[in-house]
XYZ file of N, CA and C in Angstrom:
651
model
N 175.764 87.305 167.658
C 176.803 88.456 167.756
C 178.059 88.382 166.801
N 178.652 86.795 167.123
C 179.728 86.461 166.187
C 179.527 85.234 165.176
N 179.697 85.798 164.025
C 179.567 84.674 162.813
C 180.784 84.096 162.614
N 180.663 82.911 162.256
C 181.934 82.065 161.873
C 181.674 80.883 161.062
N 182.800 80.709 160.318
C 182.806 79.746 159.094
C 184.296 78.815 159.405
N 184.341 78.137 158.699
C 185.913 77.560 158.427
C 186.271 77.322 156.951
N 187.493 77.666 156.724
C 188.007 77.610 155.358
C 189.033 76.215 154.992
N 188.815 75.851 154.228
C 190.035 74.591 154.051
C 190.571 75.140 152.917
N 191.766 75.661 153.337
C 192.768 76.455 152.418
C 194.214 75.765 152.656
N 195.098 76.234 151.488
C 196.064 75.658 151.619
C 196.818 76.027 153.169
N 197.515 75.171 153.450
C 198.174 75.316 155.058
C 197.306 74.860 156.309
N 196.102 74.350 155.941
C 195.109 73.988 156.975
C 193.797 74.787 157.073
N 193.234 74.545 158.254
C 191.422 75.002 158.388
C 191.773 76.470 158.842
N 191.247 77.429 158.372
C 191.242 78.852 158.783
C 189.672 79.091 159.440
N 189.716 79.463 160.641
C 188.404 79.801 161.239
C 187.917 81.396 161.057
N 187.439 81.764 160.259
C 187.002 83.176 159.973
C 185.816 83.418 160.688
N 186.071 84.382 161.558
C 185.282 84.970 162.675
C 184.675 86.291 162.523
N 183.526 86.771 162.772
C 183.359 88.270 162.462
C 182.450 88.634 163.614
N 182.696 89.768 164.454
C 181.773 90.279 165.248
C 180.570 91.177 164.765
N 179.474 90.804 164.474
C 178.706 91.318 163.545
C 178.389 93.024 164.035
N 178.316 93.100 165.468
C 177.811 94.584 166.080
C 178.940 95.441 165.969
N 180.179 94.784 166.176
C 181.390 95.914 166.238
C 181.675 96.193 164.789
N 181.393 95.522 163.776
C 181.685 95.742 162.413
C 180.757 96.562 161.949
N 179.340 96.547 162.491
C 178.561 97.698 161.971
C 178.536 98.731 162.460
N 179.083 98.866 163.572
C 179.306 100.087 164.089
C 180.410 101.081 163.856
N 181.405 100.132 163.924
C 183.072 101.037 163.857
C 183.355 101.164 162.487
N 182.768 100.713 161.498
C 183.049 100.603 159.960
C 182.194 101.926 159.136
N 181.555 102.672 159.725
C 180.377 103.782 159.437
C 181.395 104.624 158.172
N 182.787 104.861 158.398
C 183.552 105.639 157.452
C 183.980 104.565 156.227
N 183.685 103.569 156.430
C 184.305 102.553 155.453
C 183.246 101.572 155.029
N 181.987 101.768 154.235
C 181.192 100.809 153.982
C 181.762 99.640 153.121
N 182.759 99.749 152.443
C 183.303 98.904 151.409
C 184.121 97.829 152.432
N 184.674 98.360 153.587
C 185.130 97.145 154.211
C 184.025 96.471 155.019
N 183.288 97.017 155.562
C 182.158 96.292 156.098
C 181.433 95.379 155.447
N 181.122 95.653 154.025
C 180.675 95.107 152.780
C 181.540 93.636 152.595
N 182.987 93.925 152.564
C 183.777 93.075 152.140
C 183.764 91.962 153.391
N 183.648 92.176 154.491
C 183.943 91.326 155.622
C 182.906 90.440 155.707
N 181.413 91.135 155.344
C 180.219 90.439 155.461
C 180.120 89.417 154.344
N 180.727 89.926 152.916
C 180.763 88.824 151.838
C 181.593 87.714 151.673
N 182.847 87.525 152.799
C 183.542 86.672 152.621
C 182.963 85.245 153.144
N 181.669 85.440 153.829
C 180.954 84.138 154.222
C 180.666 83.152 152.888
N 180.212 84.165 151.979
C 179.454 83.328 150.594
C 180.356 83.480 149.675
N 181.330 84.489 149.338
C 181.731 84.928 148.337
C 183.235 84.786 148.239
N 183.951 84.027 149.247
C 185.353 84.009 149.324
C 185.907 83.294 147.829
N 186.922 83.473 147.371
C 187.397 82.937 145.853
C 188.126 81.806 146.594
N 187.483 80.565 146.909
C 188.367 79.437 147.534
C 189.677 78.788 146.551
N 189.197 78.984 145.390
C 190.349 78.365 144.314
C 191.592 79.093 144.512
N 191.684 80.395 144.764
C 192.658 81.097 145.016
C 193.812 80.363 146.099
N 193.255 80.231 146.960
C 194.020 79.688 148.309
C 194.561 78.419 148.183
N 194.563 77.559 146.903
C 194.773 76.385 147.296
C 196.145 76.087 146.411
N 196.879 77.276 146.094
C 198.131 77.447 145.072
C 198.498 78.653 145.274
N 199.653 78.957 144.512
C 200.047 80.327 144.440
C 200.821 80.490 145.665
N 201.583 81.836 145.521
C 202.104 82.499 146.918
C 201.320 82.884 147.792
N 202.012 82.691 149.178
C 201.258 82.826 150.429
C 202.079 84.157 151.316
N 201.213 85.151 151.614
C 201.829 86.227 152.486
C 202.770 85.609 153.662
N 202.233 84.530 154.087
C 203.123 84.040 155.352
C 204.228 83.656 154.980
N 204.677 83.289 153.670
C 205.693 82.519 153.505
C 206.916 83.416 152.648
N 206.408 84.737 152.696
C 207.340 85.895 152.091
C 208.660 85.871 152.580
N 209.763 85.712 152.021
C 210.953 85.855 152.760
C 212.109 86.792 152.148
N 211.550 88.273 152.277
C 212.360 89.620 151.736
C 211.870 90.519 152.429
N 212.696 91.460 152.552
C 212.610 92.577 153.873
C 212.236 93.828 152.990
N 211.507 94.519 153.585
C 210.849 95.977 152.906
C 212.022 97.119 153.291
N 211.912 98.061 152.289
C 212.846 99.039 152.524
C 212.415 100.330 153.385
N 213.224 100.823 154.364
C 213.111 101.957 155.369
C 211.544 102.062 156.027
N 211.405 100.932 156.682
C 210.404 100.926 157.517
C 210.453 101.461 158.571
N 209.592 102.635 159.246
C 209.717 103.354 160.278
C 208.961 102.369 161.380
N 209.626 101.480 161.900
C 209.074 100.642 162.725
C 209.165 101.225 164.132
N 208.257 100.844 164.942
C 208.139 101.250 166.445
C 208.001 99.947 167.258
N 208.694 99.657 168.282
C 208.704 98.472 168.943
C 208.148 99.475 170.365
N 207.240 98.690 170.612
C 206.669 98.947 172.035
C 206.418 97.724 173.251
N 206.289 97.963 174.397
C 205.972 96.990 175.501
C 204.651 97.789 175.973
N 203.898 96.720 176.618
C 202.863 97.275 177.193
C 201.467 97.835 176.431
N 201.659 97.272 175.087
C 200.631 97.734 174.132
C 199.381 96.929 174.468
N 198.366 97.672 174.328
C 197.004 96.697 174.873
C 196.621 95.601 173.902
N 197.472 95.299 172.791
C 197.064 94.000 172.130
C 197.972 92.864 172.955
N 198.780 93.371 173.593
C 200.000 92.504 174.283
C 199.127 91.999 175.712
N 198.399 93.077 176.421
C 197.971 92.491 177.330
C 196.460 91.582 177.202
N 195.881 91.896 175.921
C 194.778 90.913 175.619
C 195.441 89.982 175.278
N 196.849 89.456 174.725
C 197.208 88.161 174.549
C 197.466 87.495 175.774
N 198.116 88.201 176.772
C 198.086 87.410 177.977
C 197.049 86.933 178.641
N 195.682 87.882 178.670
C 194.410 87.542 179.309
C 193.948 86.537 178.531
N 194.117 86.589 177.031
C 193.620 85.288 176.117
C 194.148 84.061 176.194
N 195.359 84.076 176.627
C 196.291 82.744 176.750
C 195.629 82.348 178.008
N 195.562 83.005 179.287
C 195.373 82.581 180.301
C 193.502 81.924 180.243
N 192.765 82.950 179.941
C 191.195 82.511 179.919
C 191.003 81.245 179.268
N 191.626 81.294 177.889
C 191.141 80.475 176.995
C 192.056 79.218 176.938
N 192.684 79.127 178.260
C 193.786 78.198 177.829
C 193.111 76.616 177.957
N 191.939 76.463 178.348
C 191.248 74.871 178.196
C 190.253 75.141 177.140
N 190.085 76.267 176.464
C 188.828 76.087 175.583
C 189.268 75.950 174.362
N 190.466 76.372 174.000
C 191.100 76.045 172.506
C 192.455 75.491 172.628
N 193.024 74.741 171.814
C 194.129 74.179 171.618
C 195.325 75.254 171.354
N 195.050 75.821 170.030
C 196.158 76.727 169.877
C 196.151 78.116 170.344
N 197.653 78.602 170.375
C 197.540 79.853 170.986
C 196.941 81.088 169.902
N 196.802 80.635 168.771
C 196.156 81.358 167.841
C 194.826 81.865 168.259
N 194.046 80.902 168.358
C 192.781 80.637 168.671
C 192.447 81.200 170.217
N 193.057 80.861 171.082
C 193.039 81.582 172.296
C 193.081 83.145 172.518
N 194.081 83.530 171.712
C 194.109 85.147 171.596
C 193.188 85.824 170.576
N 192.834 85.206 169.337
C 191.790 85.719 168.546
C 190.674 85.907 169.273
N 190.012 84.533 169.611
C 188.637 84.512 170.127
C 188.697 85.588 171.280
N 189.660 85.857 172.052
C 189.514 86.538 173.426
C 189.339 88.060 172.762
N 190.278 88.529 172.082
C 190.106 89.874 171.388
C 188.638 89.988 170.751
N 188.157 88.979 169.945
C 186.847 89.204 169.034
C 185.868 89.530 170.320
N 186.178 88.736 171.526
C 184.842 88.975 172.428
C 185.082 89.897 173.433
N 186.181 90.132 173.534
C 186.412 91.339 174.845
C 187.111 92.787 174.404
N 187.697 92.538 173.469
C 188.089 93.830 172.793
C 187.273 94.745 172.310
N 187.023 96.108 172.329
C 185.949 96.817 171.357
C 186.494 97.213 170.158
N 187.629 97.157 170.041
C 188.177 97.328 168.514
C 188.368 96.211 167.562
N 188.407 94.978 168.127
C 188.472 93.867 167.144
C 187.409 93.570 166.437
N 187.039 93.616 165.033
C 186.242 93.246 164.188
C 185.906 92.041 163.713
N 187.366 91.253 163.184
C 187.288 89.927 162.824
C 188.635 89.371 162.923
N 188.632 88.034 162.655
C 189.890 87.197 163.052
C 189.969 86.376 161.552
N 191.086 85.855 161.208
C 191.110 85.289 160.111
C 190.851 85.577 158.942
N 190.829 86.443 158.298
C 190.278 87.444 157.417
C 190.821 86.875 156.064
N 190.440 86.370 154.999
C 190.860 85.919 153.850
C 191.060 87.112 152.989
N 192.193 87.266 152.256
C 192.642 88.396 151.434
C 193.563 87.764 150.427
N 193.598 88.613 149.410
C 194.240 87.900 148.062
C 194.658 89.308 147.169
N 195.650 89.410 146.147
C 195.981 90.419 145.376
C 196.274 89.443 143.930
N 195.861 90.306 143.046
C 195.790 89.598 141.452
C 197.092 90.149 140.939
N 197.518 89.599 139.774
C 198.700 89.831 139.363
C 198.602 91.198 138.786
N 197.418 91.309 137.985
C 197.280 92.707 137.563
C 196.980 94.016 138.366
N 197.215 93.761 139.758
C 196.961 94.781 140.531
C 198.372 95.338 141.419
N 199.304 94.834 140.855
C 200.907 95.411 141.332
C 201.506 95.185 140.528
N 202.199 96.304 139.991
C 203.485 96.526 138.790
C 204.526 95.489 139.044
N 205.069 94.627 138.225
C 205.979 93.771 138.467
C 205.598 92.732 139.124
N 204.392 92.341 139.394
C 203.773 91.025 140.294
C 204.715 89.762 139.999
N 204.846 89.393 138.673
C 205.368 88.150 138.394
C 206.683 87.838 138.689
N 207.323 89.207 138.688
C 208.952 88.941 138.761
C 208.838 89.041 140.493
N 208.199 89.656 141.307
C 208.675 89.715 142.703
C 207.996 88.375 143.266
N 207.090 87.732 142.740
C 206.471 86.634 143.401
C 206.701 85.236 142.566
N 207.443 85.463 141.542
C 207.596 84.249 140.636
C 206.280 83.423 140.325
N 205.419 84.110 140.205
C 204.319 83.678 140.070
C 203.227 84.623 139.413
N 202.250 84.000 138.552
C 200.828 84.950 138.150
C 199.791 84.373 138.978
N 199.867 83.559 139.704
C 198.732 83.153 140.441
C 198.501 84.284 141.546
N 197.519 84.408 142.287
C 196.938 85.315 143.280
C 197.867 84.971 144.570
N 198.190 86.500 144.977
C 199.091 86.176 146.273
C 197.768 86.345 147.511
N 197.731 85.051 148.485
C 196.882 85.031 149.451
C 197.276 84.865 151.034
N 196.417 85.169 151.774
C 196.570 85.235 153.229
C 195.374 85.102 153.969
N 195.819 85.251 155.230
C 194.409 85.495 156.073
C 195.024 86.387 157.257
N 194.252 87.612 157.653
C 194.658 88.286 158.708
C 194.506 88.005 159.810
N 195.249 87.827 160.886
C 195.069 87.361 162.134
C 194.003 88.061 162.967
N 194.155 89.133 162.968
C 193.406 89.977 163.848
C 193.153 91.736 163.124
N 191.848 91.773 162.721
C 191.592 93.225 162.015
C 190.729 94.302 163.168
N 191.561 95.224 163.399
C 190.891 96.330 164.205
C 190.745 97.539 163.651
N 189.560 98.089 164.326
C 189.504 99.706 164.167
C 190.023 100.462 165.100
N 190.815 101.633 164.869
C 191.053 102.625 165.808
C 190.944 103.798 165.090
N 189.798 104.801 165.637
C 189.369 105.830 165.053
C 189.429 105.780 163.325
N 189.887 106.478 162.643
C 189.922 106.252 161.029
C 190.997 105.623 160.366
N 191.446 104.842 161.425
C 192.725 103.767 160.955
C 192.006 102.376 161.114
N 192.500 101.437 159.944
C 192.065 100.117 159.817
C 193.532 99.269 160.033
N 193.443 98.558 161.581
C 194.829 97.928 161.581
C 194.857 96.510 161.545
N 195.841 96.242 160.862
C 196.207 94.565 160.525
C 197.173 94.217 161.390
N 196.717 93.236 162.105
C 197.709 92.679 163.061
C 198.099 91.329 163.110
N 199.355 90.829 163.083
C 199.621 89.489 163.259
C 200.167 88.819 164.507
N 199.548 87.674 164.828
C 200.070 87.312 166.162
C 201.069 86.561 165.971
N 202.456 86.887 166.666
C 203.653 85.866 166.427
C 204.150 86.078 167.992
N 204.159 84.514 168.417
C 204.561 84.164 169.669
C 205.778 84.823 170.354
N 206.650 84.830 169.152
C 208.162 85.057 169.386
C 208.532 86.305 168.499
N 207.661 87.594 168.832
C 207.558 88.623 167.922
C 209.099 89.284 167.631
N 209.741 89.189 168.905
C 211.155 89.949 168.658
C 212.058 89.363 167.891
N 211.861 87.954 167.479
C 212.546 87.097 166.715
C 212.202 87.111 165.076
N 211.101 87.708 165.043
C 210.655 87.713 163.655
C 211.588 88.565 162.624
N 211.787 87.989 161.434
C 212.599 88.816 160.534
C 211.667 89.589 159.284
N 210.536 88.796 159.023
C 210.051 89.158 157.798
C 208.501 89.365 157.978
N 208.122 89.272 159.216
C 206.582 89.778 159.759
C 206.166 91.024 159.289
N 207.197 92.050 159.096
C 206.675 93.328 158.632
C 206.200 93.138 157.244
N 207.028 92.263 156.505
C 206.647 91.904 154.826
C 205.374 91.501 154.791
N 205.001 90.537 155.846
C 203.806 90.213 155.910
C 202.561 90.516 155.940
N 202.716 91.739 157.118
C 201.535 92.477 157.446
C 201.425 93.526 156.348
N 202.552 93.845 155.830
C 202.290 94.930 154.890
C 201.422 94.424 153.567
N 201.821 93.202 153.014
C 201.013 92.694 152.042
C 199.721 92.484 152.322
N 199.436 92.169 153.488
C 197.892 92.057 153.855
C 197.381 93.431 153.746
N 198.110 94.413 154.451
C 197.425 95.407 154.138
C 197.059 96.353 152.906
N 198.201 96.107 152.179
C 197.848 96.308 150.708
C 196.846 95.197 149.983
N 196.550 94.047 150.368
C 195.536 93.082 149.883
C 194.182 93.710 150.061
N 194.164 94.064 151.477
C 193.015 94.687 151.943
C 192.403 95.857 151.202
N 193.510 96.907 151.054
C 193.328 97.985 150.310
C 192.735 97.690 148.962
N 193.461 96.723 148.205
C 192.683 96.328 146.938
C 191.605 95.732 146.756
N 191.353 95.100 147.923
C 189.949 94.306 147.729
C 188.794 95.456 148.442
N 189.159 96.325 148.925
C 188.130 97.285 149.379
C 187.946 98.778 148.839
N 189.102 99.005 147.842
C 189.160 100.044 147.431
C 189.594 101.612 148.405
N 190.058 101.115 149.866
C 190.159 101.760 150.663
C 191.877 102.279 150.549
N 192.072 103.549 150.342
C 193.773 103.998 150.302
C 194.566 103.415 151.184
N 195.795 102.838 151.099
C 196.479 102.490 151.737
C 196.824 103.291 153.077
N 196.564 104.498 152.760
C 196.887 105.544 153.928
C 196.253 105.241 155.371
N 195.065 104.769 154.936
C 194.177 104.550 156.031
C 194.668 103.070 156.653
N 195.607 102.587 156.673
C 195.861 101.222 156.963
C 197.190 101.494 158.023
N 197.139 100.828 158.896
C 198.372 100.611 159.995
C 198.460 99.103 159.992
N 199.825 98.677 160.337
C 200.365 97.413 160.437
C 200.893 96.946 161.809
N 200.778 95.883 162.320
C 201.584 95.421 163.345
C 201.541 94.084 163.557
N 202.444 93.389 164.573
C 202.705 92.289 164.894
C 203.035 92.145 166.291
N 202.658 91.273 167.155
C 202.794 91.248 168.290
C 202.941 90.138 169.269
N 203.228 90.069 170.460
C 203.099 88.805 171.372
C 202.841 89.350 172.694
N 203.039 88.555 173.737
C 202.624 88.890 175.239
C 203.376 90.034 175.729
N 204.457 90.082 174.970
C 205.470 91.283 175.591
C 205.645 92.391 174.895
N 205.934 92.301 173.454
C 206.253 93.400 172.188
C 205.271 93.229 171.416
N 204.825 94.554 170.845
C 203.969 94.718 169.766
C 205.341 95.847 168.708
N 204.908 95.567 167.432
C 205.616 96.288 166.382
C 204.958 96.885 165.557
N 205.128 98.133 165.139
C 203.946 98.784 164.585
C 204.707 99.706 163.564
N 203.967 100.010 162.210
C 204.302 100.761 161.295
C 202.966 101.298 160.559
N 203.387 102.258 159.682
C 202.387 102.794 158.549
C 202.936 102.089 157.322
N 201.922 101.561 156.852
C 202.412 100.873 155.172
C 202.466 102.009 154.196
N 203.602 102.108 153.450
C 203.821 103.108 152.224
C 204.283 102.184 151.112
N 203.789 102.678 150.080
C 204.234 101.536 148.674
C 205.751 101.712 148.494
N 206.408 102.961 148.934
C 207.918 103.092 148.784
C 208.800 101.913 149.506
N 207.981 101.366 150.584
C 208.461 100.363 151.051
C 209.058 98.980 150.185
N 208.483 98.862 149.007
C 208.898 97.825 147.984
C 210.084 98.092 147.526
N 210.439 99.209 147.460
C 211.576 99.345 146.672
C 213.147 99.193 147.396
N 213.017 97.523 147.746
C 214.083 97.265 148.721
C 215.360 96.357 147.580
N 216.581 96.525 148.198
C 217.487 96.080 147.282
C 217.461 94.931 146.416
N 216.593 93.722 147.102
C 216.490 92.721 146.693
C 215.547 92.259 145.370
N 214.680 93.619 145.437
C 213.839 93.479 144.223
C 214.002 94.685 143.256
N 215.218 95.509 143.599
C 215.433 96.581 143.006
C 215.374 96.670 141.416
N 216.163 95.456 141.235
C 216.225 95.249 139.325
C 215.108 95.035 138.977
N 213.924 94.680 139.525
C 212.473 94.178 138.716
C 211.711 95.564 139.226
N 211.898 96.405 140.253
C 210.734 97.544 140.633
C 211.428 98.582 139.909
N 212.877 98.672 139.388
C 213.292 100.112 138.614
C 212.952 99.932 137.069
N 212.600 98.706 136.654
C 212.456 98.529 134.898
C 211.585 99.631 134.625
């Protein structure tokens, strides 16, 4: 039911796991998403992940994010349950939460999903990232809720995060580019056991003051 593999990428080993049945059942409206998720076991471009910019290391803010902070979200409860149930099964908090969600949450499709964005896929890419190499990352938790694809990142101290919204925005953009699914179908969030922060990603969010001199050219 759950297919898994490990990727030796920059930053350590990433354990990509996919729930086959849920993926096949919940992605009926998005066949390109299903195909992409299955293809990563054989066709992940590993060379992209050994150098270049990483989504988790981005240190700039987005512009006009309509952020919603909530308590009691189901992903927070799943975090509580996962940390407890898998307390002795896995060493890292991420694995405890991710595997629990994959096994017990009916909306979670995959964890540690490899994604990337090439320089020719975003205007002013080399100025934004100071590189022409692909931007890469791994989505902590990918969920389906109705017609929306949710990109989630687990942050043990979510309320203190400064740039997590930037990270998940680019994760959603990367997945949009990889699958050809419009960004309008994506939602972003990051969470811990107490709080969740959610928003709808939009390209206008890239017009932040820090990058204005590049994006306005």
